[in-house]
mmCIF file of C-alpha atoms in Angstrom:
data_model
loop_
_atom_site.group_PDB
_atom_site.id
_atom_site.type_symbol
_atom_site.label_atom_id
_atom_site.label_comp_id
_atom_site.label_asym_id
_atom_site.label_seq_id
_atom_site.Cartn_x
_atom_site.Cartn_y
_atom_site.Cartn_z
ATOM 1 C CA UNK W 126 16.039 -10.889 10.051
ATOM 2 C CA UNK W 127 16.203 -6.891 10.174
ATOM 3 C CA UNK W 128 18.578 -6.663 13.138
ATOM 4 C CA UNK W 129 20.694 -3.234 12.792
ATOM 5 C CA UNK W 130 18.040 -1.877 10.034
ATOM 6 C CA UNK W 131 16.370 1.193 10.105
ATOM 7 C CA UNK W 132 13.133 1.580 8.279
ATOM 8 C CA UNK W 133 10.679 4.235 7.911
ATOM 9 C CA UNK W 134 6.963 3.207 8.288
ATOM 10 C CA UNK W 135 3.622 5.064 7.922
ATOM 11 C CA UNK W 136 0.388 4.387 9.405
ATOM 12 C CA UNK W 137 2.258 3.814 12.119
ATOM 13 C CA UNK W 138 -0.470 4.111 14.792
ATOM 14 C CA UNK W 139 -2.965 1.477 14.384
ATOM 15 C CA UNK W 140 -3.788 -2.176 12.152
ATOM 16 C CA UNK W 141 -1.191 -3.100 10.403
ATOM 17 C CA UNK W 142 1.476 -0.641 10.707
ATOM 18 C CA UNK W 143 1.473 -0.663 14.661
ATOM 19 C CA UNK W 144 1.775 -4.893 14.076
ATOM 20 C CA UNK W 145 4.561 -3.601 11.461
ATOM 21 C CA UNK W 146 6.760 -1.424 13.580
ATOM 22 C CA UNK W 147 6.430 -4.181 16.417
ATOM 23 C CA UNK W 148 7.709 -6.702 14.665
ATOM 24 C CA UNK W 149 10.158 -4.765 13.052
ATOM 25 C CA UNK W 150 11.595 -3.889 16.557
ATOM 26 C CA UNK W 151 11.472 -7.030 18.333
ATOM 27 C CA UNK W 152 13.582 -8.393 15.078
ATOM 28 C CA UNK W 153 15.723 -5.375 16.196
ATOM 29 C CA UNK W 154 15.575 -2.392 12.948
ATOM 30 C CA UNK W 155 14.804 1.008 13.978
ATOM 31 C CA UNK W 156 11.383 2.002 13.251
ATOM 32 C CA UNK W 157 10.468 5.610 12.577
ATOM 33 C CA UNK W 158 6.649 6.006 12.202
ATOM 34 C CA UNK W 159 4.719 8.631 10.059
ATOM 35 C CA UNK W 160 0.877 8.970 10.973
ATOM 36 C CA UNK W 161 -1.761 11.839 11.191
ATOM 37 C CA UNK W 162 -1.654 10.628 14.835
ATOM 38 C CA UNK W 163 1.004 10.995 16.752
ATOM 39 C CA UNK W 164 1.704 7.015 18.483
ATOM 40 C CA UNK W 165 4.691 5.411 20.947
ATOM 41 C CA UNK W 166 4.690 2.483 18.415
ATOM 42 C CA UNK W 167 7.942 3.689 16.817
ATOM 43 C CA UNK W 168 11.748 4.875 18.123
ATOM 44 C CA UNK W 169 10.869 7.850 16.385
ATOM 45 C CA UNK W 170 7.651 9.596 15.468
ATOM 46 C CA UNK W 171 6.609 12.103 12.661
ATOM 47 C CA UNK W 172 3.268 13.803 11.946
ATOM 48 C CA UNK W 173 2.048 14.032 8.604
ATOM 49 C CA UNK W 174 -0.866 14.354 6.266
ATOM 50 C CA UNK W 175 0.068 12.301 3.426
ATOM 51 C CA UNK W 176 -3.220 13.655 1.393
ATOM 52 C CA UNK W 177 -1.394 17.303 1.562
ATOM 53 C CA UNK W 178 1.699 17.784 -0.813
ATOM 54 C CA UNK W 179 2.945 20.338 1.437
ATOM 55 C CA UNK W 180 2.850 18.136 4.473
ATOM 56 C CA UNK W 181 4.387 15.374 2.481
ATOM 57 C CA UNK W 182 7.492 17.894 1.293
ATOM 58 C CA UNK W 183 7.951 18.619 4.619
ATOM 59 C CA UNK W 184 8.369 15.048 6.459
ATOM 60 C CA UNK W 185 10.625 14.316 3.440
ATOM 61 C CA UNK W 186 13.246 17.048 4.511
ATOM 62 C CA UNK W 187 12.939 16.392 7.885
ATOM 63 C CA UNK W 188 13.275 12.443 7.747
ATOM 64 C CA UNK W 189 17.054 11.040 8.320
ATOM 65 C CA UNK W 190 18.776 9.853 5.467
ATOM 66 C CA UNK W 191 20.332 6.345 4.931
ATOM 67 C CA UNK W 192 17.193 4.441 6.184
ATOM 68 C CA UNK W 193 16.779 0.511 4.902
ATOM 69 C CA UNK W 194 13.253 0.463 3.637
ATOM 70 C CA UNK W 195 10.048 2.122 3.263
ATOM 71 C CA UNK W 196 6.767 0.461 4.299
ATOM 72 C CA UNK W 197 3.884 2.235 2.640
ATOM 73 C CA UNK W 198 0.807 1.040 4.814
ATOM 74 C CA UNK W 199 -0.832 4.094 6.036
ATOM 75 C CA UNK W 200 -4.092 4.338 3.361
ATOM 76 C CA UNK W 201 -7.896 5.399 3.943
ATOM 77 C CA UNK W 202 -11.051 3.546 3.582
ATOM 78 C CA UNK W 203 -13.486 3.288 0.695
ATOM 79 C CA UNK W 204 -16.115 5.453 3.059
ATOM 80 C CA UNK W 205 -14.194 8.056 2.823
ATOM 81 C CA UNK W 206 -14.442 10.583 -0.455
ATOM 82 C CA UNK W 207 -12.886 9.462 -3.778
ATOM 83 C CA UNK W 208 -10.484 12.198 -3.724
ATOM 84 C CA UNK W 209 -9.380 11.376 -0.623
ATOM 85 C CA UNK W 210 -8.967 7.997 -0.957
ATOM 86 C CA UNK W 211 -7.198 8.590 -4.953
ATOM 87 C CA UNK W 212 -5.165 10.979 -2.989
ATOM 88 C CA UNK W 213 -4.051 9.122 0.373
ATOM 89 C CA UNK W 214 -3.993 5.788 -1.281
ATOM 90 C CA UNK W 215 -1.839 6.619 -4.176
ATOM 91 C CA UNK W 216 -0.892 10.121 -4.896
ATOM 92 C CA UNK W 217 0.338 10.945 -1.666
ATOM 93 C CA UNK W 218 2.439 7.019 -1.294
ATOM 94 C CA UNK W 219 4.205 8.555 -5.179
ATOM 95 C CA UNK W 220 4.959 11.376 -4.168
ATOM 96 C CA UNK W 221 6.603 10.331 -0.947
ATOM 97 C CA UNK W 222 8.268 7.663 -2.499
ATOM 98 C CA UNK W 223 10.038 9.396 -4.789
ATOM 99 C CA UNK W 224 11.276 12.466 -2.714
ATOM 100 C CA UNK W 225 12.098 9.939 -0.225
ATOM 101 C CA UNK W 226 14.327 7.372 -2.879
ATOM 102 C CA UNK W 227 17.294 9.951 -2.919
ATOM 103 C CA UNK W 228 17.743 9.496 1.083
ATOM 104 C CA UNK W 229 17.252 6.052 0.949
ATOM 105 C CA UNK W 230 20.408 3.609 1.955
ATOM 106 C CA UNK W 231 21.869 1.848 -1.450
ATOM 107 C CA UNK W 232 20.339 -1.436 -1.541
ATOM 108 C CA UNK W 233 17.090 -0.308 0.676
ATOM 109 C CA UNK W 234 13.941 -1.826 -0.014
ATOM 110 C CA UNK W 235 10.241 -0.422 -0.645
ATOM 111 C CA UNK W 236 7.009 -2.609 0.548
ATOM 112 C CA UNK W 237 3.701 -0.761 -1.260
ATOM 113 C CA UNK W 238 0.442 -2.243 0.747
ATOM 114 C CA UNK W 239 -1.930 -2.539 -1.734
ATOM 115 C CA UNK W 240 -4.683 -5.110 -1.475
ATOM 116 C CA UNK W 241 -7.237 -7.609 -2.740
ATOM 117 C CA UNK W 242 -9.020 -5.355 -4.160
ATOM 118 C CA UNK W 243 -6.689 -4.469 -6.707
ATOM 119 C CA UNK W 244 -6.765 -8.095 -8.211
ATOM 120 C CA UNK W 245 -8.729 -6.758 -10.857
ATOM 121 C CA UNK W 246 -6.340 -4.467 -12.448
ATOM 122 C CA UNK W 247 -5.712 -6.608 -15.977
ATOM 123 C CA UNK W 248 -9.751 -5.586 -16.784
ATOM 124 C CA UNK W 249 -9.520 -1.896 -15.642
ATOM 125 C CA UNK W 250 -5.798 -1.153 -17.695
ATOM 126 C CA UNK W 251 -7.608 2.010 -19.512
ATOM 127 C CA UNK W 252 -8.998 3.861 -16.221
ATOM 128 C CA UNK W 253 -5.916 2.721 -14.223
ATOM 129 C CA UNK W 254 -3.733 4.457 -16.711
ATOM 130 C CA UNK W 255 -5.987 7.674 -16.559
ATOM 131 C CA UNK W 256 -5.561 7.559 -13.319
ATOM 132 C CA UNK W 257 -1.559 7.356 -13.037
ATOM 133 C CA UNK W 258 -1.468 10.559 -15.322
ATOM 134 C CA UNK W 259 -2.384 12.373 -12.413
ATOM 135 C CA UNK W 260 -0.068 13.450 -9.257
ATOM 136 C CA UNK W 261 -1.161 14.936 -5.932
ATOM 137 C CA UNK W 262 -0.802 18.383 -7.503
ATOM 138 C CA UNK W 263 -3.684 17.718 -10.252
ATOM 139 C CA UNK W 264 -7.284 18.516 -9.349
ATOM 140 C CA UNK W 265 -8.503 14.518 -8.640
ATOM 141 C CA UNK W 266 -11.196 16.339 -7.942
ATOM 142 C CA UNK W 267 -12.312 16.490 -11.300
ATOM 143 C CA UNK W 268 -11.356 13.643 -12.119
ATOM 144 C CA UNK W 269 -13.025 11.337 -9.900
ATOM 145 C CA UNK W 270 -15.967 13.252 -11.314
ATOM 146 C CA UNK W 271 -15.056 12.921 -14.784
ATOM 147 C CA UNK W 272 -14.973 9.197 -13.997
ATOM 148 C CA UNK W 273 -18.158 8.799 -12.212
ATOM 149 C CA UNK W 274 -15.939 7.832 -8.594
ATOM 150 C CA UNK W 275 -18.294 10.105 -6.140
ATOM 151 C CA UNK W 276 -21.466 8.269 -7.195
ATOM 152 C CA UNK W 277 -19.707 5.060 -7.602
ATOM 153 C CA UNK W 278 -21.333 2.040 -5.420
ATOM 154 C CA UNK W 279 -19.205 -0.555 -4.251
ATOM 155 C CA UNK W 280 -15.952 2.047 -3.395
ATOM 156 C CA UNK W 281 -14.571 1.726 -6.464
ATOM 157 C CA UNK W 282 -12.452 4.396 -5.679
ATOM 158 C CA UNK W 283 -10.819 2.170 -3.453
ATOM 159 C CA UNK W 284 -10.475 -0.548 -5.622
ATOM 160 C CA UNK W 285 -8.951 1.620 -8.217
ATOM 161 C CA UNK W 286 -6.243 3.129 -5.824
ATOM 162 C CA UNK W 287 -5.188 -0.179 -5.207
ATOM 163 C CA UNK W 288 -5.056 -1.701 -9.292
ATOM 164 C CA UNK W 289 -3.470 1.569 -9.876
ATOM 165 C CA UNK W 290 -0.349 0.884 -6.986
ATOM 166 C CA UNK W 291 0.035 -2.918 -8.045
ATOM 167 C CA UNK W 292 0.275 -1.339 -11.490
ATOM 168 C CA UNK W 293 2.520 1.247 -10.378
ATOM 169 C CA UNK W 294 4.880 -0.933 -8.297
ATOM 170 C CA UNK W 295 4.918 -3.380 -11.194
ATOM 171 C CA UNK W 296 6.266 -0.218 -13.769
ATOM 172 C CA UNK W 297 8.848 0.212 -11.437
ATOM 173 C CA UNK W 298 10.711 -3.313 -10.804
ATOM 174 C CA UNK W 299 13.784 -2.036 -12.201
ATOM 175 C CA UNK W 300 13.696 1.619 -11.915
ATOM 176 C CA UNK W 301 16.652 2.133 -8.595
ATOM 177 C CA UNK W 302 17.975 -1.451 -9.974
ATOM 178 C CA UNK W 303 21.826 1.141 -10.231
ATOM 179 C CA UNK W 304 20.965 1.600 -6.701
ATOM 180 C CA UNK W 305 19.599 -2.073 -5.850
ATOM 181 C CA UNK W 306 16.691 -0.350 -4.359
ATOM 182 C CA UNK W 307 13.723 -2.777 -4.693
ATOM 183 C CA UNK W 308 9.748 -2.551 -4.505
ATOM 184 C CA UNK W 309 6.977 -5.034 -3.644
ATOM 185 C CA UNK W 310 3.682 -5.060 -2.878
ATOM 186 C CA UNK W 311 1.797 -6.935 -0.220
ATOM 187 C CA UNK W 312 -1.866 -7.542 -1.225
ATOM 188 C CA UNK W 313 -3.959 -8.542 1.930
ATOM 189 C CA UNK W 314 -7.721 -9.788 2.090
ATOM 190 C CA UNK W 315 -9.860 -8.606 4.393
ATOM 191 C CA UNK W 316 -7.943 -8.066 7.836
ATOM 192 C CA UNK W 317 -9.550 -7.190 11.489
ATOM 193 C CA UNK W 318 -8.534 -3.550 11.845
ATOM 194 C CA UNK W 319 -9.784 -0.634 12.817
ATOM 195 C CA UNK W 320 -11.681 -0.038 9.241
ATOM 196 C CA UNK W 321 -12.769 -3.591 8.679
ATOM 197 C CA UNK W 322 -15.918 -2.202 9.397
ATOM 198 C CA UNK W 323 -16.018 0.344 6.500
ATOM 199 C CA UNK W 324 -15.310 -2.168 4.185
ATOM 200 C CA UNK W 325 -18.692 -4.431 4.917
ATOM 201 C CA UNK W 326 -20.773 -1.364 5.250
ATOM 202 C CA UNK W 327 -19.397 -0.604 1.272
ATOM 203 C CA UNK W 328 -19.493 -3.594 -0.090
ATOM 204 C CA UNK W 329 -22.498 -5.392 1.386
ATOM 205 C CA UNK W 330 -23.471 -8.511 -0.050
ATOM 206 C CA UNK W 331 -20.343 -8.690 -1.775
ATOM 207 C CA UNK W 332 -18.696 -9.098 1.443
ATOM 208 C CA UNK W 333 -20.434 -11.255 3.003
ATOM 209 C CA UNK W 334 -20.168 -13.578 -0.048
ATOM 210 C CA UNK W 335 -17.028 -12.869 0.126
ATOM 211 C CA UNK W 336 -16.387 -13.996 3.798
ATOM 212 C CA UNK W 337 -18.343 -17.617 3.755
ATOM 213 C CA UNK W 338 -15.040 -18.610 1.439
ATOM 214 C CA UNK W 339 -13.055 -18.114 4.230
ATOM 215 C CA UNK W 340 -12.060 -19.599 7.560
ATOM 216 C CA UNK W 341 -11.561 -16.047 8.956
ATOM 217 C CA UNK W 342 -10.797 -12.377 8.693
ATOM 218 C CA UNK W 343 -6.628 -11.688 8.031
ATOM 219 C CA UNK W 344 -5.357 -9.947 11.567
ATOM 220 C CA UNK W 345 -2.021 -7.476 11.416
ATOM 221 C CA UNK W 346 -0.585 -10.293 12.716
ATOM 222 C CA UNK W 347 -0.987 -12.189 9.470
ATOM 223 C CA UNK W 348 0.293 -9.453 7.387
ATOM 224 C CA UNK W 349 3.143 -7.708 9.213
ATOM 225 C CA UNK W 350 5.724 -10.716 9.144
ATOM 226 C CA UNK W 351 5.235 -10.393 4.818
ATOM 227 C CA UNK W 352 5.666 -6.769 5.221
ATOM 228 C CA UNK W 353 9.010 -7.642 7.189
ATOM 229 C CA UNK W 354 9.735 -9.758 4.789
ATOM 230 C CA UNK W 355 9.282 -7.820 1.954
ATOM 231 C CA UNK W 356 12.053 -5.645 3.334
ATOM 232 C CA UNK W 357 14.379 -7.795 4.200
ATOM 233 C CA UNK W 358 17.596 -8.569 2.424
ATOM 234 C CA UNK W 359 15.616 -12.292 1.939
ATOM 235 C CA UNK W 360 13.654 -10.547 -0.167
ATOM 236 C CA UNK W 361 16.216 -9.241 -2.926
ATOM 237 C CA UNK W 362 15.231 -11.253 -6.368
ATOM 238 C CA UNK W 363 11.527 -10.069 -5.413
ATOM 239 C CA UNK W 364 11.073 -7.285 -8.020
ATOM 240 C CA UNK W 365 7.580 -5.876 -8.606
ATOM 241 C CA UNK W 366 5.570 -8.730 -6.954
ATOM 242 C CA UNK W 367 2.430 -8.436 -5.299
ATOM 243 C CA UNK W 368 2.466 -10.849 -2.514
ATOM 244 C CA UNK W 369 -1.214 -12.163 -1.561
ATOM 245 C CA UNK W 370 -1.773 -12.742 2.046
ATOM 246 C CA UNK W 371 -5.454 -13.426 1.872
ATOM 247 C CA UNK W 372 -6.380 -16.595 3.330
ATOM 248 C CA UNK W 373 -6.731 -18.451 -0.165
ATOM 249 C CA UNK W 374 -9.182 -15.716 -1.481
ATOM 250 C CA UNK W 375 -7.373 -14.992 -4.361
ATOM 251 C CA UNK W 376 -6.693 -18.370 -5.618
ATOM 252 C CA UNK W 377 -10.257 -19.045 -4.855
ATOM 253 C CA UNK W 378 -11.123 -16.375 -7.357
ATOM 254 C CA UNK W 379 -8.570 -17.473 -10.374
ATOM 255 C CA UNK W 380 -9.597 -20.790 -9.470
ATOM 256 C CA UNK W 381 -13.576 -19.678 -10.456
ATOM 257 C CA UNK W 382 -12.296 -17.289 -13.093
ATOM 258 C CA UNK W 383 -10.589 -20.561 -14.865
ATOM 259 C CA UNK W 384 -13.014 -22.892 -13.626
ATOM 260 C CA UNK W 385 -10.596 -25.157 -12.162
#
């Protein structure tokens, strides 16, 4: 499906970006990974911290041009600090993205993973926009203050990183469209990785209600072949989608939301 591609991925070295750059390989792209830790998952490896503009400038120059696709993957739990997480999540992924659109082959696509906890983006419209006024440059800092994100329960710093890239992938559905440069999102539920973990010791009893709906926790393996997808030339009339690979979870919750 990607045979002769090359694509760049980050969070390359564990969950689902080590599943991503697998897959990507044995359907025979060129994968160049970008992770704070340095893996053998990819043909070709760069080190970056994509919470540090600096950092980010730098992989930019240094990454080959012409590449296929971008996979955005590499993100932060909701245990870590809100700035971090605002930062990682979402300011860093921008700012990437767009240094790295110029290099990018004509007709090259861009897969955003965002997740189920962004579903609830249509009730938080207000914050989300307050939060896409800001870059990696601005003092987050402040603002997850300003918002009340540090003593948030329930990491809704998380949560709001993820509304606010569905959001921000859905703005821009048509903005390479001269270029036929496209960009999805791929929403999973909860998947067995390496910060599954972090997740139930945030959310608790929300979890845990959360999990008795379904069969079983996602695995990489359940969400790198949409990721592949995503950037494949099958994938062309997908234009700011999210694509939910959640075992059900989030029909379950339109289908309560609707009472259906």
């Amino acid at each position: 499906m990607n045979n002769g591609k090359t694509f760049i991925v980050t969070g390359a070295a564990s969950g689902i970006g080590a599943e991503t750059c697998r897959l990507l390989k044995e359907q025979g792209a060129t994968v160049i990974g970008v992770d704070r830790n340095e893996t053998g998952n990819a043909d070709q490896f760069f080190r970056a911290d994509l919470g540090d503009p600096a950092s980010i400038d730098a992989l930019v120059a240094q990454l080959p041009e012409g590449a296929d696709g971008l996979a955005n993957i590499a993100g932060v739990p909701p245990t870590m600090a809100a700035e971090t997480v605002l930062k990682v999540n979402l300011y860093g992924l921008q700012r990437l993205t767009f240094g790295l659109v110029p290099k990018l082959a004509d007709g090259a696509s861009i897969a955003n993973l965002a997740s189920l906890a962004g579903f609830g983006w249509p009730n938080a419209v207000d914050q989300v926009k307050r939060t896409m006024d800001l870059s990696l440059e601005d003092d987050v800092a402040s603002f997850c203050e300003k918002e009340g994100l540090n003593a948030a329960e329930g990491g809704r710093s998380y949560f709001l990183s993820k509304e606010a890239l569905i959001v921000w992938t859905l703005q821009n559905r048509w903005t390479w469209r001269e270029r036929d440069i496209t960009m999805n999102c791929i929403s999973p539920g909860p998947v067995d990785t390496p910060i599954l973990g972090d997740f139930l010791q945030t959310l608790g009893k929300r979890a845990e209600e959360d999990r008795k709906h379904m069969d079983r926790p996602g695995t990489p393996q359940d969400v790198a072949p949409v990721v592949a997808f995503a950037l494949s030339e099958h994938a062309k009339w997908f234009r700011g989608a999210n694509l939910t690979v959640d075992g059900g979870m989030s029909g379950h919750i339109l289908s309560n939301i609707h009472q259906l």
